[in-house]
Coordinates of C-alpha atoms in Angstrom, one line a residue:
M1 CA -0.3 0.1 0.2
E2 CA 1.8 2.9 -0.8
E3 CA 1.7 5.9 1.6
R4 CA 0.0 8.4 2.2
T5 CA 0.6 12.0 1.9
P6 CA 1.3 13.6 4.6
A7 CA -0.9 16.7 5.5
G8 CA 0.4 19.8 4.8
K9 CA 3.0 18.4 1.5
T10 CA 2.6 17.7 -2.0
K11 CA 3.8 14.6 -3.9
F12 CA 5.1 14.4 -7.6
S13 CA 7.4 13.1 -9.7
A14 CA 10.4 13.9 -11.5
G15 CA 13.0 12.0 -13.5
G16 CA 12.1 9.2 -11.6
T17 CA 12.4 11.2 -8.3
T18 CA 9.6 11.4 -5.6
F19 CA 9.4 14.9 -4.3
I20 CA 6.8 15.1 -0.4
V21 CA 7.4 19.3 -0.2
D22 CA 4.4 21.2 1.4
D23 CA 1.3 22.1 -1.0
R24 CA 2.2 26.1 -1.3
F25 CA 4.7 24.6 -4.4
S26 CA 3.6 22.5 -7.1
Y27 CA 5.6 21.2 -9.8
I28 CA 6.1 22.7 -13.7
K29 CA 9.1 20.6 -14.4
K30 CA 11.9 19.3 -14.2
I31 CA 14.9 21.2 -15.3
G32 CA 17.9 19.8 -14.2
Q33 CA 19.8 16.6 -13.0
G34 CA 22.8 16.9 -10.7
A35 CA 25.4 14.8 -8.5
Y36 CA 23.8 16.1 -5.9
G37 CA 20.4 15.5 -7.3
V38 CA 17.0 16.7 -9.4
V39 CA 16.3 20.4 -9.8
V40 CA 13.0 20.3 -10.5
A41 CA 10.1 24.2 -11.3
A42 CA 7.9 24.7 -9.3
N43 CA 4.9 27.3 -8.1
D44 CA 4.8 29.4 -4.8
S45 CA 2.2 30.0 -3.9
K46 CA 2.7 31.8 -1.1
A47 CA 5.3 34.1 -2.0
G48 CA 3.6 33.7 -5.8
G49 CA 5.9 33.3 -8.4
K50 CA 8.1 30.4 -9.7
V51 CA 11.1 28.6 -7.3
G52 CA 13.4 26.0 -8.1
I53 CA 13.2 23.6 -5.7
K54 CA 17.1 20.7 -5.5
K55 CA 16.7 17.4 -4.0
I56 CA 19.2 15.7 -2.4
P57 CA 18.3 12.5 -1.7
N58 CA 20.7 10.6 0.5
A59 CA 22.4 13.2 1.2
F60 CA 24.0 11.8 4.6
E61 CA 24.9 8.6 2.9
D62 CA 28.9 10.7 2.2
L63 CA 29.4 12.5 4.9
I64 CA 32.0 14.5 2.8
D65 CA 29.8 15.3 0.7
A66 CA 27.2 16.4 3.2
K67 CA 29.3 19.2 4.9
R68 CA 29.4 20.4 1.5
I69 CA 25.8 21.0 0.7
L70 CA 25.0 22.0 4.8
R71 CA 28.1 24.7 3.9
E72 CA 25.9 25.7 1.0
I73 CA 23.2 26.1 2.8
K74 CA 25.1 28.8 5.5
L75 CA 26.2 30.4 3.1
L76 CA 23.4 31.2 0.5
G77 CA 21.7 31.9 3.4
F78 CA 24.5 34.9 4.3
F79 CA 24.3 36.4 0.8
D80 CA 22.7 38.7 -0.1
H81 CA 23.2 40.1 -3.1
E82 CA 21.6 40.0 -6.2
N83 CA 24.4 38.4 -8.4
I84 CA 24.0 34.9 -5.9
I85 CA 21.9 32.9 -6.2
S86 CA 19.4 33.2 -3.1
L87 CA 18.0 30.7 -1.0
L88 CA 14.5 30.7 -0.4
D89 CA 14.0 28.0 1.6
V90 CA 15.0 24.5 3.5
Q91 CA 12.0 22.4 3.6
L92 CA 11.3 21.5 7.0
P93 CA 12.4 17.3 8.0
P94 CA 9.5 15.4 9.6
S95 CA 12.5 14.8 13.0
R96 CA 16.0 16.0 13.7
T97 CA 17.8 12.7 13.0
G98 CA 16.9 10.3 11.5
Y99 CA 15.7 11.8 8.2
N100 CA 17.8 11.0 4.3
D101 CA 16.1 13.3 2.2
I102 CA 17.3 17.3 2.1
Y103 CA 14.6 20.2 -0.1
I104 CA 15.9 23.7 -0.8
V105 CA 14.5 25.8 -2.6
T106 CA 16.0 28.6 -4.7
D107 CA 15.1 31.4 -7.1
L108 CA 14.6 30.1 -10.6
M109 CA 17.1 30.5 -13.5
E110 CA 16.5 29.4 -16.9
T111 CA 19.1 27.9 -17.7
D112 CA 23.4 28.2 -17.1
L113 CA 26.4 29.9 -18.7
H114 CA 27.8 26.0 -20.1
R115 CA 24.6 25.8 -22.6
V116 CA 23.9 29.3 -23.5
V117 CA 28.6 29.1 -24.5
Y118 CA 27.4 25.5 -26.3
S119 CA 24.3 27.1 -27.9
R120 CA 23.3 28.0 -31.0
Q121 CA 22.7 31.5 -29.7
D122 CA 24.3 34.9 -31.1
L123 CA 27.0 36.1 -27.9
S124 CA 27.7 40.1 -28.6
D125 CA 30.7 41.6 -27.3
D126 CA 27.3 43.7 -25.2
H127 CA 26.6 39.6 -23.4
I128 CA 29.7 39.3 -22.8
Q129 CA 30.2 42.2 -21.0
Y130 CA 27.5 42.7 -19.2
F131 CA 28.1 38.4 -18.4
M132 CA 30.7 38.8 -17.3
Y133 CA 30.5 42.4 -14.9
Q134 CA 28.0 40.2 -13.0
V135 CA 30.2 37.0 -12.6
L136 CA 32.8 39.7 -10.8
R137 CA 30.3 42.1 -9.4
G138 CA 29.0 38.3 -7.3
L139 CA 32.5 37.8 -6.8
L140 CA 33.5 40.7 -5.6
Y141 CA 30.4 40.6 -2.9
M142 CA 32.0 37.1 -2.5
H143 CA 35.3 37.9 -1.4
S144 CA 33.8 40.8 1.2
A145 CA 32.4 38.3 2.8
N146 CA 36.1 36.3 2.8
V147 CA 34.9 34.0 1.1
I148 CA 36.3 31.8 -1.9
H149 CA 34.6 30.0 -4.9
R150 CA 36.9 27.8 -6.3
D151 CA 34.6 25.7 -8.3
L152 CA 33.5 29.0 -10.8
K153 CA 32.6 27.4 -14.4
P154 CA 29.9 28.4 -16.7
S155 CA 27.8 25.4 -15.3
N156 CA 27.4 26.9 -12.0
L157 CA 26.8 30.3 -13.2
L158 CA 23.1 31.0 -13.9
V159 CA 21.9 33.1 -16.6
N160 CA 17.8 33.8 -17.7
K161 CA 16.5 35.2 -21.0
N162 CA 16.9 38.9 -19.6
C163 CA 20.3 37.3 -19.4
D164 CA 20.4 38.2 -15.4
L165 CA 23.5 36.1 -13.7
K166 CA 23.5 34.6 -10.3
I167 CA 26.3 32.4 -9.2
C168 CA 25.2 28.9 -7.7
D169 CA 27.3 25.3 -6.4
L170 CA 29.1 27.0 -3.3
G171 CA 29.2 24.0 -1.3
L172 CA 33.1 24.1 -2.2
A173 CA 33.3 27.4 -0.5
R174 CA 36.7 27.9 2.3
G175 CA 37.4 31.4 4.0
Y176 CA 40.7 32.7 3.0
D177 CA 42.3 33.5 6.3
R178 CA 41.4 30.0 7.9
E179 CA 44.2 27.7 8.2
T180 CA 43.0 24.2 6.5
E181 CA 45.1 21.4 6.6
N182 CA 44.0 19.8 3.2
L183 CA 42.4 23.5 1.0
T184 CA 43.5 21.6 -1.8
E185 CA 40.4 18.7 -0.8
Y186 CA 39.4 18.5 -5.0
V187 CA 39.2 21.7 -6.3
V188 CA 37.8 23.2 -9.3
T189 CA 36.5 21.3 -12.3
R190 CA 40.3 20.7 -13.4
W191 CA 39.3 22.5 -16.8
Y192 CA 39.3 26.3 -14.5
R193 CA 42.2 25.4 -12.2
A194 CA 44.5 28.5 -11.3
P195 CA 48.2 27.3 -11.2
E196 CA 48.7 26.6 -8.4
V197 CA 46.0 24.8 -7.9
I198 CA 47.1 22.7 -9.9
L199 CA 50.6 23.1 -9.2
N200 CA 49.2 22.3 -5.6
S201 CA 51.0 25.6 -3.9
S202 CA 49.3 26.4 -1.0
M203 CA 49.7 30.1 -2.1
Y204 CA 45.5 30.2 -2.0
T205 CA 44.0 33.7 -2.4
K206 CA 41.4 35.0 -4.0
Q207 CA 43.0 35.2 -7.2
I208 CA 42.5 31.4 -8.1
D209 CA 39.0 32.7 -8.8
V210 CA 39.5 35.6 -11.0
W211 CA 41.3 32.6 -13.0
S212 CA 38.8 30.6 -13.0
C213 CA 36.5 33.6 -14.2
G214 CA 39.7 34.5 -17.3
C215 CA 38.6 31.0 -18.3
V216 CA 35.0 30.9 -18.3
F217 CA 35.8 34.8 -20.4
A218 CA 38.4 33.2 -23.4
E219 CA 35.0 30.5 -23.7
L220 CA 32.2 33.2 -24.0
I221 CA 34.5 35.0 -26.1
G222 CA 35.9 31.6 -28.5
R223 CA 32.5 29.1 -28.0
A224 CA 35.2 26.5 -27.0
P225 CA 37.1 26.1 -23.8
L226 CA 40.9 27.6 -23.4
F227 CA 42.9 24.4 -21.1
P228 CA 40.9 21.9 -21.8
G229 CA 43.0 19.2 -19.8
D230 CA 43.1 15.4 -20.1
D231 CA 44.6 15.8 -16.9
Y232 CA 47.1 17.5 -14.5
L233 CA 50.8 17.4 -16.6
D234 CA 48.3 18.0 -19.8
Q235 CA 46.8 21.0 -18.2
V236 CA 49.8 23.1 -17.3
Q237 CA 51.7 22.1 -20.5
R238 CA 47.8 23.2 -22.1
V239 CA 48.5 27.4 -19.8
I240 CA 52.3 27.4 -20.6
G241 CA 51.7 26.6 -24.8
V242 CA 49.6 29.7 -24.4
L243 CA 51.1 31.9 -21.6
G244 CA 54.6 31.3 -22.7
T245 CA 57.2 29.8 -19.9
P246 CA 57.2 30.8 -16.4
T247 CA 60.2 32.8 -15.4
A248 CA 62.1 31.5 -12.4
D249 CA 60.4 34.6 -10.1
D250 CA 56.8 33.9 -11.2
M251 CA 57.2 30.5 -10.0
H252 CA 58.8 31.2 -7.0
F253 CA 54.9 30.7 -5.4
I254 CA 55.5 27.1 -6.3
G255 CA 56.2 25.3 -3.3
N256 CA 56.7 21.9 -5.1
P257 CA 60.2 20.3 -6.8
A258 CA 58.9 18.3 -8.4
A259 CA 56.6 20.3 -10.6
R260 CA 58.9 22.9 -10.7
R261 CA 61.6 20.2 -12.8
F262 CA 59.0 19.2 -14.4
I263 CA 57.9 22.6 -16.0
S264 CA 62.2 23.6 -16.4
K265 CA 62.3 20.9 -18.0
L266 CA 59.2 21.0 -21.0
P267 CA 60.4 22.7 -24.5
K268 CA 60.4 26.5 -23.9
R269 CA 57.3 28.4 -25.4
E270 CA 56.4 31.8 -25.9
K271 CA 53.8 33.6 -25.3
M272 CA 50.3 33.9 -27.5
K273 CA 49.3 37.3 -28.8
W274 CA 44.9 37.1 -27.7
S275 CA 44.5 38.8 -31.3
T276 CA 46.5 35.6 -32.5
L277 CA 43.4 33.6 -31.1
Y278 CA 41.1 35.7 -30.5
P279 CA 41.2 37.6 -34.3
K280 CA 37.5 39.2 -33.9
A281 CA 37.3 39.9 -29.8
N282 CA 37.6 43.5 -28.3
P283 CA 40.3 44.0 -28.2
V284 CA 39.7 46.0 -24.6
A285 CA 37.9 42.5 -23.6
L286 CA 41.3 40.6 -24.5
D287 CA 43.3 43.2 -22.5
L288 CA 41.1 42.8 -19.4
L289 CA 41.8 38.8 -20.0
D290 CA 45.4 38.9 -19.8
K291 CA 45.3 40.4 -16.8
M292 CA 43.0 37.9 -15.2
L293 CA 45.1 34.7 -16.7
V294 CA 48.0 35.5 -15.3
F295 CA 50.8 32.4 -14.4
N296 CA 51.8 33.5 -10.9
P297 CA 49.6 35.0 -8.5
E298 CA 50.6 37.9 -7.1
K299 CA 50.2 39.3 -11.0
R300 CA 47.3 38.2 -10.9
W301 CA 44.5 41.4 -11.4
N302 CA 41.8 41.5 -7.8
V303 CA 38.0 41.9 -8.6
E304 CA 38.4 45.3 -8.2
Q305 CA 41.1 46.2 -10.5
C306 CA 38.9 43.6 -13.0
L307 CA 35.9 45.9 -12.3
A308 CA 37.2 49.4 -12.8
H309 CA 39.0 47.7 -15.9
P310 CA 38.4 49.6 -18.9
Y311 CA 36.0 47.4 -20.9
F312 CA 33.1 47.7 -18.1
Q313 CA 33.7 52.0 -18.1
D314 CA 29.7 51.9 -19.3
L315 CA 28.5 49.4 -16.1
H316 CA 30.9 50.0 -13.4
N317 CA 29.8 52.2 -11.3
A318 CA 32.0 51.5 -7.1
D319 CA 28.3 52.6 -5.8
E320 CA 25.9 50.5 -7.4
E321 CA 28.7 47.4 -6.2
P322 CA 27.5 46.5 -2.8
V323 CA 30.6 44.3 -0.2
A324 CA 29.0 42.4 2.5
S325 CA 29.0 43.5 6.5
E326 CA 30.9 41.7 8.0
P327 CA 32.6 38.5 7.3
F328 CA 31.2 34.7 6.9
D329 CA 31.9 33.3 10.1
W330 CA 33.6 30.2 9.2
S331 CA 33.5 28.5 12.9
F332 CA 30.4 26.5 12.7
D333 CA 32.8 24.5 9.7
N334 CA 35.3 23.1 12.1
F335 CA 33.1 19.8 13.0
E336 CA 34.0 15.5 12.8
P337 CA 31.5 14.9 11.1
T338 CA 28.5 12.0 12.1
K339 CA 25.1 11.5 10.5
E340 CA 23.2 12.6 13.3
I341 CA 25.9 16.1 14.0
L342 CA 24.4 17.4 10.0
Q343 CA 20.9 15.9 10.0
S344 CA 20.7 18.2 13.5
M345 CA 23.0 21.3 12.1
V346 CA 20.8 21.2 8.4
Y347 CA 17.4 20.3 10.4
E348 CA 18.6 24.2 12.6
E349 CA 19.0 25.8 9.0
A350 CA 15.4 24.9 8.2
L351 CA 13.9 26.4 11.4
K352 CA 15.1 29.7 10.2
F353 CA 12.6 29.2 7.0
H354 CA 9.6 27.6 9.4
P355 CA 9.6 29.5 13.2
Q356 CA 6.4 28.8 13.9
R357 CA 7.3 24.3 14.4

């Protein structure tokens, strides 16, 4: 016999996944499926308007993944910015512990930049400029809150038909002034990784996000990834193939002697001209790209410098580029996860949206 849907709840199926959510939500369609779960579009009768609901089934099977999900919920609950996806609700689990699924409700966005890049849609320089401006504007806020995203790539940049853009997927984000035992654990899809990340340097700064941004920028201009490495050695070779062999000075940040030796043994390469790679691109765009894709993180521009670049002269207005009122408090993150602790912490986050329970 089929279980009865609890009072105040509604049940629907999307792509073989059953959703049980508050009855204020009515199903429209499935819009995506990722490593963590299924996302649907729904109407919200209470707030009026459409939302995205992500179901993460069996969320606590892998404790590291579950901790990432908790981190994302905490971060999205803290952030308040037009260019970062908004957390609208975390569905209240049936009990503090002992449950398996998490439902996260956010703004509904129609597509992502990966789909846009590989669509037939024409992308003008104005489009690219507006997309990149919004990414950097969202990053400025994030960095001001002491958060590095660490996994920026086209599929993590959501867009609507009117070209509004929001950054999502913050499960890998980190604070950058914390002593972390293993900052390197699975950072950034390889093609968007900064050299210091690939080469396992301990020097992680906000500039790793600027590098990833530069890779996204190049992909928008060229409609293809700039450094699609097959493995991390191939990745390094592709970067050097475009940027040229780094000088000894530009390699001092690489703490790993084997990595330095590997690079010094590669055939010497000259830097390619961006205008040769992208002959049709706006030269002002290529000048900015050149400041973002710099091998040495100490010489790479930061987000503030990028926003003030002439490429954004029609968009940039420091008064309309808000920063966080305070840094994000990472102290919650320092615990050894167990299923019960994580379930209880997610429950606490859900209570913020359901205080009447």
